[in-house]
mmCIF file of C-alpha atoms and ligand atoms in Angstrom:
data_model
loop_
_atom_site.group_PDB
_atom_site.id
_atom_site.type_symbol
_atom_site.label_atom_id
_atom_site.label_comp_id
_atom_site.label_asym_id
_atom_site.label_seq_id
_atom_site.Cartn_x
_atom_site.Cartn_y
_atom_site.Cartn_z
ATOM 1 C CA UNK V 1 21.313 -68.043 83.829
ATOM 2 C CA UNK V 2 20.673 -71.752 83.274
ATOM 3 C CA UNK V 3 17.288 -73.034 82.165
ATOM 4 C CA UNK V 4 16.314 -74.564 85.452
ATOM 5 C CA UNK V 5 12.795 -75.040 86.665
ATOM 6 C CA UNK V 6 11.617 -72.856 89.533
ATOM 7 C CA UNK V 7 13.387 -74.221 92.585
ATOM 8 C CA UNK V 8 11.439 -72.219 95.137
ATOM 9 C CA UNK V 9 8.397 -74.386 95.705
ATOM 10 C CA UNK V 10 7.382 -72.807 99.014
ATOM 11 C CA UNK V 11 7.400 -69.119 98.071
ATOM 12 C CA UNK V 12 4.362 -69.122 95.743
ATOM 13 C CA UNK V 13 2.442 -71.430 98.059
ATOM 14 C CA UNK V 14 2.951 -69.101 101.036
ATOM 15 C CA UNK V 15 1.855 -66.073 99.078
ATOM 16 C CA UNK V 16 -1.255 -67.871 97.799
ATOM 17 C CA UNK V 17 -2.308 -68.844 101.280
ATOM 18 C CA UNK V 18 -1.928 -65.276 102.559
ATOM 19 C CA UNK V 19 -4.006 -63.922 99.710
ATOM 20 C CA UNK V 20 -6.595 -66.681 100.243
ATOM 21 C CA UNK V 21 -7.511 -65.060 103.530
ATOM 22 C CA UNK V 22 -6.471 -61.455 102.935
ATOM 23 C CA UNK V 23 -7.487 -58.720 100.495
ATOM 24 C CA UNK V 24 -4.665 -56.971 98.619
ATOM 25 C CA UNK V 25 -3.934 -53.441 99.836
ATOM 26 C CA UNK V 26 -4.890 -51.017 97.046
ATOM 27 C CA UNK V 27 -2.056 -48.984 95.542
ATOM 28 C CA UNK V 28 -1.889 -45.471 97.061
ATOM 29 C CA UNK V 29 -1.800 -42.294 94.994
ATOM 30 C CA UNK V 30 0.339 -39.194 95.509
ATOM 31 C CA UNK V 31 0.086 -37.322 98.797
ATOM 32 C CA UNK V 32 0.949 -33.623 98.397
ATOM 33 C CA UNK V 33 4.310 -32.628 99.838
ATOM 34 C CA UNK V 34 2.691 -29.806 101.859
ATOM 35 C CA UNK V 35 0.433 -32.298 103.577
ATOM 36 C CA UNK V 36 3.392 -34.389 104.765
ATOM 37 C CA UNK V 37 5.170 -31.231 105.927
ATOM 38 C CA UNK V 38 2.294 -30.568 108.318
ATOM 39 C CA UNK V 39 2.648 -33.963 110.019
ATOM 40 C CA UNK V 40 4.335 -33.693 113.424
ATOM 41 C CA UNK V 41 5.697 -37.010 114.649
ATOM 42 C CA UNK V 42 7.158 -37.535 118.117
ATOM 43 C CA UNK V 43 9.417 -40.585 118.340
ATOM 44 C CA UNK V 44 10.120 -41.896 121.841
ATOM 45 C CA UNK V 45 12.462 -44.785 122.541
ATOM 46 C CA UNK V 46 15.931 -46.257 122.569
ATOM 47 C CA UNK V 47 18.579 -44.499 120.492
ATOM 48 C CA UNK V 48 21.852 -45.973 119.467
ATOM 49 C CA UNK V 49 24.856 -45.203 117.369
ATOM 50 C CA UNK V 50 26.035 -47.705 114.770
ATOM 51 C CA UNK V 51 29.785 -47.202 114.309
ATOM 52 C CA UNK V 52 31.963 -48.925 111.739
ATOM 53 C CA UNK V 53 35.773 -49.044 111.840
ATOM 54 C CA UNK V 54 37.426 -50.074 108.604
ATOM 55 C CA UNK V 55 41.094 -51.055 108.404
ATOM 56 C CA UNK V 56 43.758 -53.461 107.201
ATOM 57 C CA UNK V 57 45.052 -56.554 108.924
ATOM 58 C CA UNK V 58 48.749 -57.255 108.322
ATOM 59 C CA UNK V 59 49.788 -59.181 111.380
ATOM 60 C CA UNK V 60 48.733 -61.238 114.350
ATOM 61 C CA UNK V 61 49.044 -59.635 117.750
ATOM 62 C CA UNK V 62 52.043 -60.662 119.884
ATOM 63 C CA UNK V 63 49.733 -60.459 122.921
ATOM 64 C CA UNK V 64 47.106 -62.999 121.887
ATOM 65 C CA UNK V 65 46.238 -65.014 118.753
ATOM 66 C CA UNK V 66 44.080 -62.249 117.276
ATOM 67 C CA UNK V 67 44.474 -60.028 114.193
ATOM 68 C CA UNK V 68 45.689 -56.461 114.617
ATOM 69 C CA UNK V 69 43.503 -54.012 112.686
ATOM 70 C CA UNK V 70 45.025 -50.731 111.636
ATOM 71 C CA UNK V 71 41.922 -48.506 111.526
ATOM 72 C CA UNK V 72 41.811 -46.129 108.557
ATOM 73 C CA UNK V 73 38.232 -44.961 108.426
ATOM 74 C CA UNK V 74 35.234 -44.526 110.740
ATOM 75 C CA UNK V 75 31.579 -44.317 109.743
ATOM 76 C CA UNK V 76 28.720 -43.471 112.088
ATOM 77 C CA UNK V 77 25.022 -43.997 111.543
ATOM 78 C CA UNK V 78 21.971 -43.247 113.659
ATOM 79 C CA UNK V 79 20.324 -46.402 114.961
ATOM 80 C CA UNK V 80 17.159 -47.468 116.780
ATOM 81 C CA UNK V 81 14.678 -44.687 117.546
ATOM 82 C CA UNK V 82 17.071 -42.144 116.014
ATOM 83 C CA UNK V 83 16.926 -43.968 112.691
ATOM 84 C CA UNK V 84 13.126 -43.982 112.889
ATOM 85 C CA UNK V 85 13.050 -40.214 113.503
ATOM 86 C CA UNK V 86 15.516 -39.661 110.667
ATOM 87 C CA UNK V 87 13.219 -41.622 108.334
ATOM 88 C CA UNK V 88 10.222 -39.468 109.293
ATOM 89 C CA UNK V 89 12.227 -36.290 108.660
ATOM 90 C CA UNK V 90 13.478 -37.619 105.301
ATOM 91 C CA UNK V 91 9.866 -37.861 104.091
ATOM 92 C CA UNK V 92 9.437 -34.168 104.873
ATOM 93 C CA UNK V 93 7.555 -34.393 108.168
ATOM 94 C CA UNK V 94 8.467 -32.553 111.345
ATOM 95 C CA UNK V 95 10.096 -35.158 113.554
ATOM 96 C CA UNK V 96 11.039 -34.892 117.209
ATOM 97 C CA UNK V 97 12.982 -37.469 119.206
ATOM 98 C CA UNK V 98 12.661 -37.973 122.953
ATOM 99 C CA UNK V 99 15.273 -40.285 124.471
ATOM 100 C CA UNK V 100 18.076 -40.657 127.011
ATOM 101 C CA UNK V 101 21.763 -40.452 126.105
ATOM 102 C CA UNK V 102 24.960 -40.276 128.129
ATOM 103 C CA UNK V 103 27.372 -37.405 128.536
ATOM 104 C CA UNK V 104 29.967 -38.838 126.218
ATOM 105 C CA UNK V 105 31.399 -38.695 122.714
ATOM 106 C CA UNK V 106 28.832 -41.080 121.124
ATOM 107 C CA UNK V 107 26.066 -38.960 122.699
ATOM 108 C CA UNK V 108 27.520 -35.818 121.089
ATOM 109 C CA UNK V 109 27.810 -37.613 117.779
ATOM 110 C CA UNK V 110 24.125 -38.551 117.944
ATOM 111 C CA UNK V 111 23.217 -34.896 118.556
ATOM 112 C CA UNK V 112 25.310 -33.868 115.555
ATOM 113 C CA UNK V 113 23.807 -36.515 113.232
ATOM 114 C CA UNK V 114 20.268 -35.650 114.352
ATOM 115 C CA UNK V 115 21.003 -32.026 113.464
ATOM 116 C CA UNK V 116 22.215 -33.082 109.995
ATOM 117 C CA UNK V 117 18.990 -35.079 109.529
ATOM 118 C CA UNK V 118 16.647 -32.268 110.549
ATOM 119 C CA UNK V 119 15.299 -34.059 113.638
ATOM 120 C CA UNK V 120 14.380 -31.959 116.691
ATOM 121 C CA UNK V 121 16.342 -33.494 119.576
ATOM 122 C CA UNK V 122 14.747 -33.738 123.016
ATOM 123 C CA UNK V 123 17.506 -35.551 124.818
ATOM 124 C CA UNK V 124 17.663 -36.299 128.504
ATOM 125 C CA UNK V 125 21.233 -36.622 129.716
ATOM 126 C CA UNK V 126 22.255 -39.306 132.156
ATOM 127 C CA UNK V 127 25.864 -38.587 133.148
ATOM 128 C CA UNK V 128 26.431 -42.137 134.392
ATOM 129 C CA UNK V 129 25.053 -43.789 131.241
ATOM 130 C CA UNK V 130 27.262 -44.992 128.414
ATOM 131 C CA UNK V 131 25.327 -43.963 125.280
ATOM 132 C CA UNK V 132 24.310 -47.138 123.452
ATOM 133 C CA UNK V 133 26.837 -47.804 120.705
ATOM 134 C CA UNK V 134 27.474 -50.831 118.527
ATOM 135 C CA UNK V 135 30.981 -50.769 117.198
ATOM 136 C CA UNK V 136 31.890 -53.038 114.293
ATOM 137 C CA UNK V 137 35.475 -53.665 113.285
ATOM 138 C CA UNK V 138 35.764 -54.600 109.606
ATOM 139 C CA UNK V 139 38.575 -55.537 107.310
ATOM 140 C CA UNK V 140 38.085 -56.408 103.624
ATOM 141 C CA UNK V 141 34.258 -56.386 103.939
ATOM 142 C CA UNK V 142 34.576 -58.931 106.733
ATOM 143 C CA UNK V 143 33.247 -58.172 110.206
ATOM 144 C CA UNK V 144 35.872 -59.242 112.747
ATOM 145 C CA UNK V 145 34.254 -58.093 115.960
ATOM 146 C CA UNK V 146 31.306 -56.219 117.361
ATOM 147 C CA UNK V 147 31.630 -54.316 120.609
ATOM 148 C CA UNK V 148 28.497 -53.086 122.420
ATOM 149 C CA UNK V 149 28.244 -50.435 125.091
ATOM 150 C CA UNK V 150 24.875 -50.043 126.763
ATOM 151 C CA UNK V 151 23.191 -49.833 130.124
ATOM 152 C CA UNK V 152 19.810 -49.031 131.628
ATOM 153 C CA UNK V 153 19.186 -45.279 131.987
ATOM 154 C CA UNK V 154 18.871 -43.878 135.518
ATOM 155 C CA UNK V 155 15.508 -43.309 137.142
ATOM 156 C CA UNK V 156 15.923 -39.529 137.189
ATOM 157 C CA UNK V 157 16.583 -39.245 133.467
ATOM 158 C CA UNK V 158 13.559 -41.442 132.684
ATOM 159 C CA UNK V 159 11.309 -39.352 134.937
ATOM 160 C CA UNK V 160 12.589 -36.166 133.338
ATOM 161 C CA UNK V 161 11.710 -37.736 129.986
ATOM 162 C CA UNK V 162 8.198 -38.477 131.185
ATOM 163 C CA UNK V 163 7.736 -34.859 132.254
ATOM 164 C CA UNK V 164 9.117 -33.676 128.925
ATOM 165 C CA UNK V 165 6.639 -35.980 127.149
ATOM 166 C CA UNK V 166 3.757 -34.038 128.754
ATOM 167 C CA UNK V 167 5.180 -30.802 127.421
ATOM 168 C CA UNK V 168 5.762 -32.193 123.913
ATOM 169 C CA UNK V 169 2.431 -33.993 123.476
ATOM 170 C CA UNK V 170 0.312 -30.953 122.493
ATOM 171 C CA UNK V 171 2.739 -30.045 119.699
ATOM 172 C CA UNK V 172 2.606 -33.423 117.952
ATOM 173 C CA UNK V 173 -0.032 -35.317 115.965
ATOM 174 C CA UNK V 174 1.280 -38.879 116.257
ATOM 175 C CA UNK V 175 3.337 -40.632 118.922
ATOM 176 C CA UNK V 176 5.718 -43.394 117.858
ATOM 177 C CA UNK V 177 7.246 -45.759 120.423
ATOM 178 C CA UNK V 178 10.441 -47.374 119.114
ATOM 179 C CA UNK V 179 11.345 -50.119 121.576
ATOM 180 C CA UNK V 180 14.774 -51.741 121.421
ATOM 181 C CA UNK V 181 14.594 -53.029 125.010
ATOM 182 C CA UNK V 182 17.317 -50.681 126.318
ATOM 183 C CA UNK V 183 15.126 -49.193 129.061
ATOM 184 C CA UNK V 184 14.234 -45.917 127.323
ATOM 185 C CA UNK V 185 10.554 -46.927 127.284
ATOM 186 C CA UNK V 186 10.242 -47.786 130.972
ATOM 187 C CA UNK V 187 7.267 -45.381 131.201
ATOM 188 C CA UNK V 188 5.666 -46.362 127.898
ATOM 189 C CA UNK V 189 2.324 -47.314 129.453
ATOM 190 C CA UNK V 190 1.923 -43.932 131.165
ATOM 191 C CA UNK V 191 2.896 -42.083 128.004
ATOM 192 C CA UNK V 192 0.415 -44.069 125.945
ATOM 193 C CA UNK V 193 -2.378 -43.339 128.412
ATOM 194 C CA UNK V 194 -1.640 -39.614 128.186
ATOM 195 C CA UNK V 195 -1.619 -39.687 124.383
ATOM 196 C CA UNK V 196 -4.859 -41.631 124.261
ATOM 197 C CA UNK V 197 -6.518 -39.267 126.718
ATOM 198 C CA UNK V 198 -6.045 -36.441 124.195
ATOM 199 C CA UNK V 199 -7.008 -38.620 121.224
ATOM 200 C CA UNK V 200 -3.570 -38.887 119.591
ATOM 201 C CA UNK V 201 -2.681 -42.106 117.771
ATOM 202 C CA UNK V 202 0.154 -44.192 119.227
ATOM 203 C CA UNK V 203 2.233 -46.472 117.008
ATOM 204 C CA UNK V 204 4.466 -49.102 118.618
ATOM 205 C CA UNK V 205 7.432 -51.063 117.260
ATOM 206 C CA UNK V 206 7.542 -53.727 119.993
ATOM 207 C CA UNK V 207 10.290 -55.767 121.582
ATOM 208 C CA UNK V 208 10.067 -58.696 123.986
ATOM 209 C CA UNK V 209 7.067 -60.694 125.167
ATOM 210 C CA UNK V 210 5.623 -58.234 127.708
ATOM 211 C CA UNK V 211 2.990 -56.643 125.548
ATOM 212 C CA UNK V 212 0.743 -55.662 128.440
ATOM 213 C CA UNK V 213 2.772 -52.459 128.479
ATOM 214 C CA UNK V 214 1.521 -51.620 124.960
ATOM 215 C CA UNK V 215 -2.144 -51.846 125.948
ATOM 216 C CA UNK V 216 -4.340 -49.483 123.975
ATOM 217 C CA UNK V 217 -1.947 -48.960 121.057
ATOM 218 C CA UNK V 218 -3.488 -47.648 117.854
ATOM 219 C CA UNK V 219 -1.134 -49.703 115.709
ATOM 220 C CA UNK V 220 1.617 -52.174 116.553
ATOM 221 C CA UNK V 221 4.181 -53.411 114.001
ATOM 222 C CA UNK V 222 5.906 -56.674 115.016
ATOM 223 C CA UNK V 223 7.984 -58.716 112.608
ATOM 224 C CA UNK V 224 7.408 -62.486 112.422
ATOM 225 C CA UNK V 225 9.807 -63.422 115.219
ATOM 226 C CA UNK V 226 8.454 -60.710 117.521
ATOM 227 C CA UNK V 227 4.852 -61.818 117.009
ATOM 228 C CA UNK V 228 5.770 -65.484 117.444
ATOM 229 C CA UNK V 229 7.268 -64.667 120.832
ATOM 230 C CA UNK V 230 3.907 -63.377 121.985
ATOM 231 C CA UNK V 231 1.286 -65.604 120.311
ATOM 232 C CA UNK V 232 3.354 -68.713 119.541
ATOM 233 C CA UNK V 233 3.954 -70.335 116.168
ATOM 234 C CA UNK V 234 0.887 -70.267 113.912
ATOM 235 C CA UNK V 235 0.104 -73.272 111.708
ATOM 236 C CA UNK V 236 -1.728 -71.477 108.913
ATOM 237 C CA UNK V 237 -3.029 -68.079 107.925
ATOM 238 C CA UNK V 238 -6.387 -68.921 109.506
ATOM 239 C CA UNK V 239 -4.648 -69.865 112.751
ATOM 240 C CA UNK V 240 -2.640 -66.615 112.609
ATOM 241 C CA UNK V 241 -5.866 -64.643 112.308
ATOM 242 C CA UNK V 242 -7.350 -66.384 115.356
ATOM 243 C CA UNK V 243 -4.241 -65.679 117.447
ATOM 244 C CA UNK V 244 -3.930 -62.044 116.372
ATOM 245 C CA UNK V 245 -7.624 -61.346 116.890
ATOM 246 C CA UNK V 246 -7.444 -62.710 120.434
ATOM 247 C CA UNK V 247 -4.304 -60.693 121.204
ATOM 248 C CA UNK V 248 -5.799 -57.469 119.833
ATOM 249 C CA UNK V 249 -8.958 -57.949 121.866
ATOM 250 C CA UNK V 250 -7.062 -58.741 125.085
ATOM 251 C CA UNK V 251 -4.777 -55.714 124.779
ATOM 252 C CA UNK V 252 -7.236 -53.324 123.159
ATOM 253 C CA UNK V 253 -4.969 -52.847 120.146
ATOM 254 C CA UNK V 254 -6.867 -51.371 117.205
ATOM 255 C CA UNK V 255 -4.537 -52.526 114.428
ATOM 256 C CA UNK V 256 -1.631 -54.932 114.054
ATOM 257 C CA UNK V 257 0.678 -54.813 111.056
ATOM 258 C CA UNK V 258 2.781 -57.957 110.759
ATOM 259 C CA UNK V 259 5.914 -57.273 108.712
ATOM 260 C CA UNK V 260 6.980 -60.479 106.994
ATOM 261 C CA UNK V 261 10.259 -59.639 105.259
ATOM 262 C CA UNK V 262 10.148 -61.119 101.732
ATOM 263 C CA UNK V 263 6.453 -61.964 102.175
ATOM 264 C CA UNK V 264 5.476 -58.307 102.574
ATOM 265 C CA UNK V 265 3.108 -57.179 105.330
ATOM 266 C CA UNK V 266 -0.335 -58.076 106.653
ATOM 267 C CA UNK V 267 -2.723 -55.669 108.390
ATOM 268 C CA UNK V 268 -5.230 -56.938 110.968
ATOM 269 C CA UNK V 269 -8.060 -54.652 112.119
ATOM 270 C CA UNK V 270 -11.737 -55.010 112.994
ATOM 271 C CA UNK V 271 -12.434 -54.346 109.313
ATOM 272 C CA UNK V 272 -10.610 -57.508 108.245
ATOM 273 C CA UNK V 273 -7.260 -58.623 106.907
ATOM 274 C CA UNK V 274 -5.324 -56.825 104.194
ATOM 275 C CA UNK V 275 -2.038 -57.873 102.661
ATOM 276 C CA UNK V 276 0.651 -55.974 100.763
ATOM 277 C CA UNK V 277 3.123 -58.160 98.904
ATOM 278 C CA UNK V 278 6.797 -57.193 99.032
ATOM 279 C CA UNK V 279 7.772 -54.950 96.146
ATOM 280 C CA UNK V 280 11.573 -54.874 96.395
ATOM 281 C CA UNK V 281 13.313 -55.026 93.008
ATOM 282 C CA UNK V 282 16.718 -55.777 94.471
ATOM 283 C CA UNK V 283 17.563 -56.580 98.056
ATOM 284 C CA UNK V 284 20.911 -55.346 99.378
ATOM 285 C CA UNK V 285 20.435 -54.455 103.015
ATOM 286 C CA UNK V 286 17.306 -55.386 104.940
ATOM 287 C CA UNK V 287 18.410 -54.015 108.296
ATOM 288 C CA UNK V 288 16.400 -50.958 109.263
ATOM 289 C CA UNK V 289 13.477 -51.768 106.966
ATOM 290 C CA UNK V 290 11.210 -52.036 110.010
ATOM 291 C CA UNK V 291 12.253 -48.519 111.049
ATOM 292 C CA UNK V 292 11.309 -47.169 107.627
ATOM 293 C CA UNK V 293 7.947 -48.960 107.791
ATOM 294 C CA UNK V 294 6.820 -47.474 111.097
ATOM 295 C CA UNK V 295 8.220 -44.014 110.295
ATOM 296 C CA UNK V 296 6.270 -43.931 107.010
ATOM 297 C CA UNK V 297 3.082 -45.079 108.747
ATOM 298 C CA UNK V 298 3.433 -42.343 111.370
ATOM 299 C CA UNK V 299 4.057 -39.616 108.804
ATOM 300 C CA UNK V 300 1.008 -40.634 106.729
ATOM 301 C CA UNK V 301 -1.286 -40.879 109.755
ATOM 302 C CA UNK V 302 0.072 -37.550 110.993
ATOM 303 C CA UNK V 303 -0.802 -36.072 107.606
ATOM 304 C CA UNK V 304 -4.365 -37.318 108.085
ATOM 305 C CA UNK V 305 -4.240 -40.128 105.543
ATOM 306 C CA UNK V 306 -6.225 -43.339 106.109
ATOM 307 C CA UNK V 307 -4.449 -46.372 107.569
ATOM 308 C CA UNK V 308 -4.800 -48.562 104.464
ATOM 309 C CA UNK V 309 -3.148 -45.909 102.320
ATOM 310 C CA UNK V 310 -0.404 -45.510 104.944
ATOM 311 C CA UNK V 311 0.271 -49.268 104.769
ATOM 312 C CA UNK V 312 0.534 -49.194 100.983
ATOM 313 C CA UNK V 313 3.079 -46.381 101.174
ATOM 314 C CA UNK V 314 5.007 -47.986 104.052
ATOM 315 C CA UNK V 315 5.311 -51.154 102.002
ATOM 316 C CA UNK V 316 6.520 -49.177 99.019
ATOM 317 C CA UNK V 317 9.063 -47.311 101.193
ATOM 318 C CA UNK V 318 10.343 -50.621 102.622
ATOM 319 C CA UNK V 319 10.768 -51.991 99.111
ATOM 320 C CA UNK V 320 12.917 -48.980 98.241
ATOM 321 C CA UNK V 321 15.010 -48.966 101.411
ATOM 322 C CA UNK V 322 16.009 -52.653 101.236
ATOM 323 C CA UNK V 323 17.481 -51.898 97.813
ATOM 324 C CA UNK V 324 19.889 -49.355 99.275
ATOM 325 C CA UNK V 325 23.339 -49.841 100.663
ATOM 326 C CA UNK V 326 24.401 -47.392 103.317
ATOM 327 C CA UNK V 327 21.718 -44.702 103.640
ATOM 328 C CA UNK V 328 18.591 -46.187 105.101
ATOM 329 C CA UNK V 329 15.983 -43.543 104.381
ATOM 330 C CA UNK V 330 13.489 -42.843 101.618
ATOM 331 C CA UNK V 331 12.680 -39.270 100.603
ATOM 332 C CA UNK V 332 9.511 -37.753 99.174
ATOM 333 C CA UNK V 333 10.547 -37.944 95.520
ATOM 334 C CA UNK V 334 11.678 -41.553 95.774
ATOM 335 C CA UNK V 335 8.404 -42.563 97.371
ATOM 336 C CA UNK V 336 6.072 -40.790 94.952
ATOM 337 C CA UNK V 337 7.939 -40.226 91.707
ATOM 338 C CA UNK V 338 10.306 -43.120 91.176
ATOM 339 C CA UNK V 339 8.193 -46.227 90.901
HETATM 340 N N1 ATP P 401 14.069 -59.777 101.741
HETATM 341 C C1 ATP P 401 13.120 -58.874 101.488
HETATM 342 N N2 ATP P 401 12.561 -58.804 100.265
HETATM 343 C C2 ATP P 401 11.627 -57.871 100.002
HETATM 344 N N3 ATP P 401 11.142 -56.993 100.896
HETATM 345 C C3 ATP P 401 11.634 -57.045 102.127
HETATM 346 C C4 ATP P 401 12.662 -57.963 102.498
HETATM 347 N N4 ATP P 401 12.955 -57.762 103.799
HETATM 348 C C5 ATP P 401 12.167 -56.767 104.204
HETATM 349 N N5 ATP P 401 11.361 -56.317 103.221
HETATM 350 C C6 ATP P 401 10.361 -55.241 103.332
HETATM 351 O O1 ATP P 401 10.568 -54.555 104.556
HETATM 352 C C7 ATP P 401 9.461 -54.743 105.452
HETATM 353 C C8 ATP P 401 9.961 -54.877 106.878
HETATM 354 O O2 ATP P 401 10.889 -55.931 106.942
HETATM 355 P P1 ATP P 401 10.914 -56.961 108.172
HETATM 356 O O3 ATP P 401 9.620 -57.660 108.263
HETATM 357 O O4 ATP P 401 12.138 -57.780 107.989
HETATM 358 O O5 ATP P 401 11.048 -55.967 109.411
HETATM 359 P P2 ATP P 401 12.033 -55.978 110.668
HETATM 360 O O6 ATP P 401 12.451 -57.374 110.973
HETATM 361 O O7 ATP P 401 11.393 -55.184 111.735
HETATM 362 O O8 ATP P 401 13.274 -55.174 110.117
HETATM 363 P P3 ATP P 401 14.442 -54.544 110.989
HETATM 364 O O9 ATP P 401 14.161 -54.836 112.422
HETATM 365 O O10 ATP P 401 15.693 -55.198 110.462
HETATM 366 O O11 ATP P 401 14.400 -53.095 110.653
HETATM 367 C C9 ATP P 401 8.745 -55.983 104.913
HETATM 368 O O12 ATP P 401 7.393 -55.954 105.307
HETATM 369 C C10 ATP P 401 8.954 -55.828 103.407
HETATM 370 O O13 ATP P 401 8.050 -54.874 102.878
HETATM 371 MG MG1 MG P 402 12.171 -54.304 113.554
#
């Protein structure tokens, strides 16, 4: 390390301005394991399979000027709503997953991986649907190509899912909507109305700029880009507060948690603005951190813990998960006994 002055002039300034307008979230204590085990979280949304093919490149194809990859290894990981459900289960909660998959090999693989993760699968099958899969071809740590298969689920499968939601609602404490804009949440508004009618909290990880469909959410967790799409670019923390307050009032959203990557996360409610600074020691892999955040929030609320405590723990979980390569979950011991 050379003796250079701090060359990151903006980072401290940004943090100062957040904490000028926001109160720090107090550090949470230990929540008993048994309490988390009683939390029953139902995740509804878009599932996907993240598949990785690893191989060597030794020649260029005679058919076109492209490398030929000889595939030697395949790795599969749960993505989207399935990754959220897996995160809730990893913390020791009971986690169910309601979604639509196809009648194909990736769909079967998702079922198998959910079983390994201890998630209760409530899968509607759409025989005409290719299960959403993102296939990456890699050679020497270099991604050469990504191939996506996806389509909108059929009407019938979505309606069956809505009926199944009614049946599942009484057996769960918290509903979590994980939106990846693949059509799995076509009936999100109806589902949220049903949950609200029986007094169950609904958490939403949003996508897109049509937030009318999330009306009445208990808690919504956009990242910076997702919030910007809806309220526009804010000029300052004070301006952000004005925009978020207006949005929450218009859509009857009780709480908004803005996740801000390396800046941590900011909670907006009628009680004011709270901020948790990022706590990551090392950052290896930030993808999926948002899934860990909302899963942790749902588990804590399902266990009956207050929102502010849930935010503190979600921030801590995110700080742990971004330090991991590969596995993207945090378990009970890591969350409570390793910091
Ligand atoms: N570079 C980083 N340094 C430290 N903490 C980070 C970093 N990136 C993410 N985090 C932690 O993870 C939380 C969620 O990250 P982020 O705001 O990027 O969510 P996201 O964009 O929804 O993530 P994704 O969609 O990739 O799962 C942050 O609030 C922070 O606590
Ligand atoms: Mg996200």
